[in-house]
Tab-separated table of C-alpha atoms in Angstrom:
chain	number	residue	atom	x	y	z
Y	1	MET	CA	0.000	0.000	0.000
Y	2	THR	CA	1.358	3.412	-0.830
Y	3	ALA	CA	0.644	6.841	0.470
Y	4	PRO	CA	1.879	10.267	-0.622
Y	5	ALA	CA	4.733	11.671	1.383
Y	6	ALA	CA	6.774	14.795	1.432
Y	7	SER	CA	8.837	15.559	-1.632
Y	8	GLY	CA	12.560	14.824	-1.407
Y	9	VAL	CA	15.313	17.130	-2.533
Y	10	GLY	CA	14.562	17.452	-6.251
Y	11	TYR	CA	12.623	14.178	-6.368
Y	12	ARG	CA	9.032	13.410	-5.515
Y	13	ARG	CA	8.772	10.453	-3.159
Y	14	VAL	CA	6.022	8.208	-1.881
Y	15	LEU	CA	6.087	6.112	1.253
Y	16	LEU	CA	5.784	2.423	0.440
Y	17	ARG	CA	4.152	0.417	3.226
Y	18	ILE	CA	4.322	-3.388	3.178
Y	19	GLY	CA	3.136	-4.661	6.549
Y	20	PRO	CA	5.444	-3.262	9.213
Y	21	LEU	CA	8.010	-2.053	6.639
Y	22	ARG	CA	8.130	1.655	5.716
Y	23	MET	CA	10.259	2.612	2.739
Y	24	PRO	CA	10.414	5.958	0.876
Y	25	VAL	CA	10.564	5.371	-2.879
Y	26	ARG	CA	11.047	7.884	-5.673
Y	27	ALA	CA	7.956	8.425	-7.773
Y	28	ARG	CA	10.018	8.083	-10.963
Y	29	SER	CA	11.210	4.649	-9.823
Y	30	ILE	CA	7.606	3.544	-9.365
Y	31	VAL	CA	6.684	4.805	-12.839
Y	32	VAL	CA	9.703	3.074	-14.381
Y	33	GLY	CA	8.850	-0.112	-12.496
Y	34	LEU	CA	5.265	-0.070	-13.746
Y	35	ALA	CA	6.550	0.548	-17.290
Y	36	ALA	CA	8.855	-2.472	-16.949
Y	37	VAL	CA	5.922	-4.619	-15.781
Y	38	ALA	CA	3.883	-3.408	-18.762
Y	39	ALA	CA	6.792	-4.269	-21.088
Y	40	LEU	CA	6.951	-7.730	-19.546
Y	41	CYS	CA	3.223	-8.228	-20.204
Y	42	VAL	CA	3.513	-7.098	-23.837
Y	43	LEU	CA	6.591	-9.247	-24.491
Y	44	GLY	CA	4.906	-12.153	-22.719
Y	45	VAL	CA	1.828	-11.969	-24.959
Y	46	LEU	CA	4.103	-11.820	-28.021
Y	47	ALA	CA	6.111	-14.806	-26.789
Y	48	LEU	CA	2.938	-16.810	-26.273
Y	49	GLY	CA	1.472	-15.851	-29.640
Y	50	LEU	CA	4.426	-16.152	-32.036
Y	51	GLY	CA	5.472	-19.472	-33.544
Y	52	THR	CA	4.527	-22.062	-36.144
Y	53	TYR	CA	0.998	-21.975	-34.689
Y	54	PRO	CA	0.477	-18.201	-34.531
Y	55	LEU	CA	-2.103	-16.673	-32.223
Y	56	THR	CA	-3.341	-13.118	-31.996
Y	57	PRO	CA	-3.066	-11.242	-28.665
Y	58	PRO	CA	-6.845	-11.599	-27.968
Y	59	GLU	CA	-6.564	-15.362	-28.611
Y	60	VAL	CA	-3.590	-15.569	-26.242
Y	61	ILE	CA	-5.485	-13.722	-23.515
Y	62	ARG	CA	-8.549	-15.939	-23.987
Y	63	ALA	CA	-6.377	-19.048	-23.684
Y	64	LEU	CA	-4.721	-17.700	-20.529
Y	65	THR	CA	-8.127	-17.109	-18.959
Y	66	GLY	CA	-9.381	-20.605	-19.825
Y	67	GLY	CA	-11.313	-19.669	-22.976
Y	68	GLY	CA	-10.688	-20.315	-26.658
Y	69	GLY	CA	-10.189	-23.670	-28.354
Y	70	ALA	CA	-8.497	-26.699	-26.828
Y	71	MET	CA	-5.603	-26.433	-29.275
Y	72	ASP	CA	-5.048	-22.768	-28.385
Y	73	ARG	CA	-4.915	-23.587	-24.656
Y	74	THR	CA	-2.503	-26.458	-25.263
Y	75	VAL	CA	-0.166	-24.298	-27.316
Y	76	VAL	CA	-0.265	-21.366	-24.907
Y	77	LEU	CA	-0.417	-23.061	-21.507
Y	78	ASP	CA	1.496	-26.288	-22.088
Y	79	TRP	CA	3.992	-25.438	-24.820
Y	80	ARG	CA	4.898	-21.759	-24.624
Y	81	LEU	CA	4.013	-20.525	-21.125
Y	82	PRO	CA	6.785	-22.469	-19.281
Y	83	ARG	CA	9.422	-20.996	-21.595
Y	84	ALA	CA	8.141	-17.432	-21.194
Y	85	LEU	CA	7.916	-17.788	-17.404
Y	86	ALA	CA	11.405	-19.280	-17.352
Y	87	ALA	CA	12.798	-16.306	-19.299
Y	88	ILE	CA	11.158	-13.856	-16.892
Y	89	THR	CA	12.189	-15.784	-13.767
Y	90	VAL	CA	15.801	-16.311	-14.833
Y	91	GLY	CA	16.084	-12.686	-15.902
Y	92	ILE	CA	14.736	-11.463	-12.563
Y	93	LEU	CA	17.110	-13.682	-10.570
Y	94	LEU	CA	20.111	-12.590	-12.641
Y	95	GLY	CA	19.148	-8.926	-12.416
Y	96	ILE	CA	18.891	-9.037	-8.616
Y	97	ALA	CA	22.142	-10.997	-8.330
Y	98	GLY	CA	23.922	-8.495	-10.557
Y	99	ALA	CA	22.657	-5.560	-8.489
Y	100	LEU	CA	23.879	-7.223	-5.271
Y	101	PHE	CA	27.360	-7.878	-6.641
Y	102	GLN	CA	27.728	-4.409	-8.154
Y	103	THR	CA	26.498	-2.751	-4.969
Y	104	VAL	CA	28.827	-4.516	-2.529
Y	105	THR	CA	31.860	-4.193	-4.828
Y	106	ARG	CA	30.940	-0.663	-5.949
Y	107	ASN	CA	31.904	-1.573	-9.487
Y	108	PRO	CA	29.542	-1.762	-12.494
Y	109	LEU	CA	31.684	-4.504	-14.056
Y	110	ALA	CA	31.189	-6.885	-11.140
Y	111	SER	CA	28.510	-9.294	-12.221
Y	112	PRO	CA	28.252	-13.044	-11.536
Y	113	ASP	CA	28.875	-14.062	-15.136
Y	114	VAL	CA	31.948	-11.843	-15.531
Y	115	LEU	CA	33.306	-13.137	-12.204
Y	116	GLY	CA	32.886	-16.722	-13.357
Y	117	LEU	CA	30.102	-17.797	-11.005
Y	118	SER	CA	27.857	-18.868	-13.882
Y	119	ASN	CA	30.650	-21.024	-15.310
Y	120	GLY	CA	31.275	-22.390	-11.806
Y	121	ALA	CA	27.628	-23.338	-11.427
Y	122	PHE	CA	27.766	-24.958	-14.873
Y	123	THR	CA	30.852	-26.924	-13.807
Y	124	GLY	CA	28.993	-28.168	-10.725
Y	125	MET	CA	26.031	-29.185	-12.839
Y	126	LEU	CA	28.242	-31.027	-15.308
Y	127	LEU	CA	29.895	-32.968	-12.503
Y	128	ALA	CA	26.484	-33.818	-11.025
Y	129	LEU	CA	25.191	-34.848	-14.468
Y	130	VAL	CA	28.158	-37.137	-15.114
Y	131	PHE	CA	28.827	-38.625	-11.669
Y	132	VAL	CA	25.476	-38.437	-9.820
Y	133	SER	CA	22.301	-38.286	-11.926
Y	134	SER	CA	20.324	-36.071	-14.258
Y	135	SER	CA	17.520	-35.474	-11.739
Y	136	GLY	CA	16.509	-31.921	-10.994
Y	137	SER	CA	17.543	-32.094	-7.337
Y	138	ALA	CA	21.019	-33.394	-8.229
Y	139	LEU	CA	21.522	-30.684	-10.841
Y	140	ILE	CA	20.392	-27.941	-8.451
Y	141	ALA	CA	22.684	-29.252	-5.705
Y	142	GLY	CA	25.596	-29.501	-8.147
Y	143	SER	CA	24.962	-25.992	-9.416
Y	144	LEU	CA	24.817	-24.559	-5.890
Y	145	LEU	CA	27.987	-26.379	-4.861
Y	146	GLY	CA	29.807	-25.252	-7.997
Y	147	GLY	CA	28.773	-21.657	-7.416
Y	148	PHE	CA	29.859	-21.693	-3.767
Y	149	VAL	CA	33.247	-23.297	-4.522
Y	150	THR	CA	33.894	-20.780	-7.290
Y	151	ALA	CA	32.904	-17.859	-5.054
Y	152	ALA	CA	35.198	-19.127	-2.284
Y	153	LEU	CA	38.083	-19.541	-4.740
Y	154	ILE	CA	37.663	-16.025	-6.139
Y	155	TRP	CA	37.360	-14.626	-2.629
Y	156	LEU	CA	40.571	-16.322	-1.448
Y	157	LEU	CA	42.566	-15.313	-4.521
Y	158	SER	CA	41.454	-11.686	-4.457
Y	159	ALA	CA	41.361	-11.006	-0.693
Y	160	ARG	CA	45.114	-10.689	-0.237
Y	161	GLY	CA	45.936	-7.196	1.005
Y	162	GLY	CA	42.262	-6.301	1.394
Y	163	MET	CA	39.261	-6.800	-0.844
Y	164	GLN	CA	39.210	-4.434	-3.835
Y	165	GLY	CA	36.525	-4.376	-6.485
Y	166	PHE	CA	38.849	-4.118	-9.493
Y	167	ARG	CA	41.086	-6.943	-8.226
Y	168	LEU	CA	38.010	-9.074	-7.647
Y	169	ILE	CA	36.972	-8.556	-11.263
Y	170	VAL	CA	40.405	-9.369	-12.700
Y	171	VAL	CA	40.647	-12.538	-10.596
Y	172	GLY	CA	37.073	-13.452	-11.517
Y	173	ILE	CA	37.760	-13.098	-15.243
Y	174	GLY	CA	40.770	-15.389	-14.876
Y	175	VAL	CA	38.809	-17.988	-12.911
Y	176	SER	CA	35.968	-17.763	-15.430
Y	177	ALA	CA	38.377	-18.483	-18.316
Y	178	MET	CA	39.828	-21.496	-16.479
Y	179	LEU	CA	36.374	-22.879	-15.693
Y	180	ALA	CA	35.248	-22.403	-19.305
Y	181	SER	CA	38.260	-24.431	-20.438
Y	182	LEU	CA	37.525	-27.089	-17.811
Y	183	ASN	CA	33.909	-27.297	-18.939
Y	184	THR	CA	34.973	-27.735	-22.574
Y	185	TRP	CA	37.429	-30.474	-21.586
Y	186	MET	CA	34.761	-32.329	-19.608
Y	187	LEU	CA	32.333	-32.141	-22.532
Y	188	LEU	CA	34.970	-33.793	-24.718
Y	189	GLN	CA	35.417	-36.636	-22.233
Y	190	ILE	CA	31.810	-37.688	-21.635
Y	191	GLU	CA	29.397	-39.675	-23.791
Y	192	LEU	CA	28.298	-38.056	-27.028
Y	193	GLU	CA	24.590	-37.934	-26.159
Y	194	THR	CA	25.234	-36.384	-22.738
Y	195	ALA	CA	27.781	-33.986	-24.218
Y	196	MET	CA	25.327	-32.787	-26.888
Y	197	PHE	CA	22.642	-32.124	-24.263
Y	198	ALA	CA	25.048	-30.375	-21.893
Y	199	SER	CA	26.751	-28.389	-24.625
Y	200	ALA	CA	23.445	-27.009	-25.990
Y	201	TRP	CA	22.301	-26.191	-22.479
Y	202	GLY	CA	25.700	-24.670	-21.622
Y	203	THR	CA	25.306	-21.923	-24.202
Y	204	GLY	CA	22.385	-20.548	-22.210
Y	205	SER	CA	19.197	-21.997	-23.642
Y	206	LEU	CA	15.514	-22.041	-22.758
Y	207	ASN	CA	14.743	-24.892	-25.142
Y	208	GLY	CA	12.896	-27.729	-23.478
Y	209	VAL	CA	12.232	-25.876	-20.224
Y	210	THR	CA	9.419	-27.535	-18.309
Y	211	ALA	CA	7.416	-26.496	-15.294
Y	212	GLY	CA	9.113	-28.962	-12.898
Y	213	PRO	CA	12.712	-27.643	-12.943
Y	214	LEU	CA	11.424	-24.078	-13.120
Y	215	LEU	CA	9.269	-24.553	-10.011
Y	216	GLY	CA	12.144	-26.245	-8.147
Y	217	ALA	CA	14.561	-23.424	-8.920
Y	218	LEU	CA	11.950	-20.827	-7.994
Y	219	LEU	CA	11.220	-22.453	-4.626
Y	220	CYS	CA	14.947	-22.597	-3.939
Y	221	ALA	CA	15.516	-18.957	-4.855
Y	222	LEU	CA	12.396	-17.322	-3.417
Y	223	PRO	CA	13.546	-17.188	0.257
Y	224	PHE	CA	16.805	-15.614	-0.862
Y	225	VAL	CA	14.986	-13.017	-2.971
Y	226	VAL	CA	13.010	-12.038	0.140
Y	227	ALA	CA	16.254	-11.915	2.138
Y	228	ALA	CA	17.821	-9.672	-0.515
Y	229	ILE	CA	14.890	-7.244	-0.330
Y	230	MET	CA	15.205	-7.143	3.465
Y	231	LEU	CA	18.898	-6.265	3.082
Y	232	VAL	CA	18.141	-3.130	1.055
Y	233	PRO	CA	18.219	-0.679	4.011
Y	234	ARG	CA	21.592	-2.119	5.102
Y	235	LEU	CA	22.932	-1.852	1.567
Y	236	ARG	CA	21.940	1.818	1.438
Y	237	GLN	CA	23.854	2.397	4.676
Y	238	LEU	CA	26.831	0.501	3.264
Y	239	GLU	CA	26.955	2.904	0.323
Y	240	LEU	CA	27.794	5.696	2.771
Y	241	GLY	CA	31.162	4.046	3.450
Y	242	ASP	CA	32.297	1.408	5.904
Y	243	ASP	CA	33.027	3.845	8.739
Y	244	MET	CA	29.673	5.604	8.453
Y	245	ALA	CA	27.830	2.299	8.139
Y	246	ALA	CA	29.608	0.876	11.190
Y	247	SER	CA	28.740	3.978	13.190
Y	248	THR	CA	25.037	3.358	12.464
Y	249	GLY	CA	25.172	-0.232	13.690
Y	250	VAL	CA	25.857	-2.030	10.401
Y	251	ARG	CA	28.592	-4.642	10.105
Y	252	PRO	CA	29.985	-4.079	6.568
Y	253	SER	CA	31.776	-7.428	6.310
Y	254	ALA	CA	28.647	-9.342	7.365
Y	255	ILE	CA	26.424	-7.436	4.914
Y	256	ARG	CA	28.873	-8.042	2.070
Y	257	ALA	CA	29.135	-11.743	2.873
Y	258	ALA	CA	25.355	-12.118	3.111
Y	259	SER	CA	24.827	-10.231	-0.155
Y	260	LEU	CA	27.384	-12.311	-2.043
Y	261	LEU	CA	25.938	-15.521	-0.587
Y	262	ILE	CA	22.452	-14.567	-1.757
Y	263	GLY	CA	23.807	-13.586	-5.169
Y	264	VAL	CA	25.543	-16.949	-5.590
Y	265	VAL	CA	22.333	-18.841	-4.743
Y	266	LEU	CA	20.284	-16.770	-7.208
Y	267	VAL	CA	22.806	-17.316	-10.008
Y	268	ALA	CA	22.970	-21.048	-9.293
Y	269	ALA	CA	19.165	-21.303	-9.334
Y	270	ALA	CA	19.004	-19.420	-12.639
Y	271	THR	CA	21.729	-21.632	-14.112
Y	272	THR	CA	19.805	-24.815	-13.345
Y	273	VAL	CA	16.942	-23.552	-15.507
Y	274	ALA	CA	18.681	-22.026	-18.510
Y	275	GLY	CA	22.393	-22.665	-18.193
Y	276	PRO	CA	24.967	-19.894	-17.907
Y	277	VAL	CA	23.238	-16.891	-19.550
Y	278	ALA	CA	25.756	-14.105	-19.942
Y	279	PHE	CA	25.553	-10.333	-19.476
Y	280	VAL	CA	21.953	-10.023	-18.205
Y	281	ALA	CA	23.242	-9.664	-14.638
Y	282	LEU	CA	25.822	-7.171	-15.860
Y	283	ALA	CA	23.569	-4.927	-17.906
Y	284	ALA	CA	20.160	-5.025	-16.180
Y	285	PRO	CA	21.122	-3.091	-12.991
Y	286	GLN	CA	22.895	-0.342	-14.927
Y	287	VAL	CA	20.112	0.007	-17.503
Y	288	ALA	CA	17.558	0.239	-14.695
Y	289	ARG	CA	19.562	2.904	-12.864
Y	290	LEU	CA	20.107	4.876	-16.068
Y	291	ILE	CA	16.387	4.978	-16.894
Y	292	ALA	CA	15.161	5.507	-13.313
Y	293	ARG	CA	17.961	8.040	-12.627
Y	294	THR	CA	18.586	6.668	-9.167
Y	295	PRO	CA	21.894	7.239	-7.325
Y	296	HIS	CA	21.995	3.574	-6.305
Y	297	LEU	CA	21.066	0.213	-7.794
Y	298	SER	CA	17.503	-0.865	-7.103
Y	299	LEU	CA	17.064	-4.606	-6.621
Y	300	VAL	CA	13.433	-4.545	-7.725
Y	301	LEU	CA	14.064	-2.504	-10.875
Y	302	SER	CA	17.168	-4.553	-11.683
Y	303	GLY	CA	15.097	-7.729	-11.458
Y	304	LEU	CA	12.310	-6.343	-13.644
Y	305	PHE	CA	14.747	-5.112	-16.290
Y	306	GLY	CA	16.536	-8.462	-16.154
Y	307	GLY	CA	13.237	-10.141	-17.028
Y	308	VAL	CA	12.586	-7.676	-19.852
Y	309	LEU	CA	16.091	-8.129	-21.293
Y	310	LEU	CA	16.035	-11.915	-21.239
Y	311	LEU	CA	12.477	-12.282	-22.558
Y	312	GLY	CA	13.248	-9.766	-25.315
Y	313	ALA	CA	16.491	-11.573	-26.172
Y	314	ASP	CA	14.628	-14.889	-26.363
Y	315	LEU	CA	12.070	-13.386	-28.748
Y	316	ILE	CA	14.928	-12.166	-30.969
Y	317	ALA	CA	16.656	-15.551	-30.787
Y	318	GLN	CA	13.499	-17.437	-31.708
Y	319	HIS	CA	11.628	-15.224	-34.139
Y	320	VAL	CA	13.820	-12.415	-35.537
Y	321	LEU	CA	17.013	-14.203	-36.573
Y	322	PRO	CA	16.989	-16.355	-39.751
Y	323	THR	CA	17.681	-19.469	-37.636
Y	324	ALA	CA	16.467	-20.090	-34.106
Y	325	LEU	CA	19.390	-19.909	-31.678
Y	326	PRO	CA	19.873	-20.336	-27.913
Y	327	VAL	CA	19.089	-17.144	-26.050
Y	328	GLY	CA	22.622	-17.099	-24.653
Y	329	VAL	CA	23.993	-16.429	-28.139
Y	330	VAL	CA	21.970	-13.226	-28.372
Y	331	THR	CA	22.874	-12.025	-24.863
Y	332	VAL	CA	26.571	-12.704	-25.518
Y	333	SER	CA	26.488	-10.813	-28.829
Y	334	VAL	CA	24.763	-7.754	-27.371
Y	335	GLY	CA	26.432	-7.963	-23.975
Y	336	GLY	CA	29.927	-8.254	-25.418
Y	337	ALA	CA	29.659	-4.830	-26.997
Y	338	TYR	CA	28.197	-3.472	-23.760
Y	339	LEU	CA	31.113	-4.938	-21.739
Y	340	VAL	CA	33.700	-3.347	-24.037
Y	341	LEU	CA	32.052	0.056	-23.619
Y	342	MET	CA	31.909	-0.402	-19.837
Y	343	ILE	CA	35.600	-1.356	-19.636
Y	344	ILE	CA	36.604	1.672	-21.721
Y	345	TRP	CA	34.472	3.919	-19.507
Y	346	GLU	CA	35.941	2.376	-16.343
Y	347	ILE	CA	39.547	2.834	-17.554
Y	348	ARG	CA	38.910	6.469	-18.521
Y	349	ARG	CA	37.303	7.098	-15.130
Y	350	ARG	CA	40.377	5.772	-13.324
Y	351	VAL	CA	43.009	7.553	-15.468
């Protein structure tokens, strides 16, 4: 429930009330958030209507509400809806994870995929697929374990002499390259059928997504999404600097550790659904901040823009390109150019 509140300095604010929580939010952020939700709805209707059995938007809406023909409901609800929901869910999880990493490291280049956590989760899933089983629970456990081991390795290698955001990124890029090589080597060693499945999935693909794995990943990630939202006030205090945050009762090291832990879980959950999808976690928080003109990264807006980016990229991959491709190919192509621009901007800022 919202209620008008006094205007801030140069920005109109409203007081957001959710149960006992009271949080002032900029009016522009609310408008941008509603626009992102509207974009998700439009892209969702397009995703459910486009294909070899095309449906108009009214037909899609009728099928979603239980009307229309049996064939329309089968196509929309059974065939296309899990994929669209998976794109939105994975995008939201990656967007929130990216905002957490970039906030605690204070660096726009620090995202889970750049740091190698997505490749680490993929490594864990490959090991679980080869040595344990292909069940959803085994893959989720392998992905979580791979993400945690990778995060611990990056932390140990970059913590010498004090944690620094730029060092963390350089170490993460190196670890990511090593894990990518390890993943390729493992794919060459396993059976052809398993390798073909894992290799297609490892490019970041939503093909063949079903409701079961999606629901499992969502149930795993949902408590951590709630925990991330509850950390927002502490993250705002952390942005004031460690000394100022400590003087207001915040333990910076504990908040950073909790944020990174939550980010690793969200990335691992997203990886179990669609594989290592690159650059959504990197770009979504910065795009959201640029449009909302906020001085800090908003977890909610980052998640919404992550969903918009990934669902839009999947539409391009499936219906715009001459040949249908995994969504990860599109995000890598667009995100690569974005990463180069960000690195150039970061170097110029430091010189």
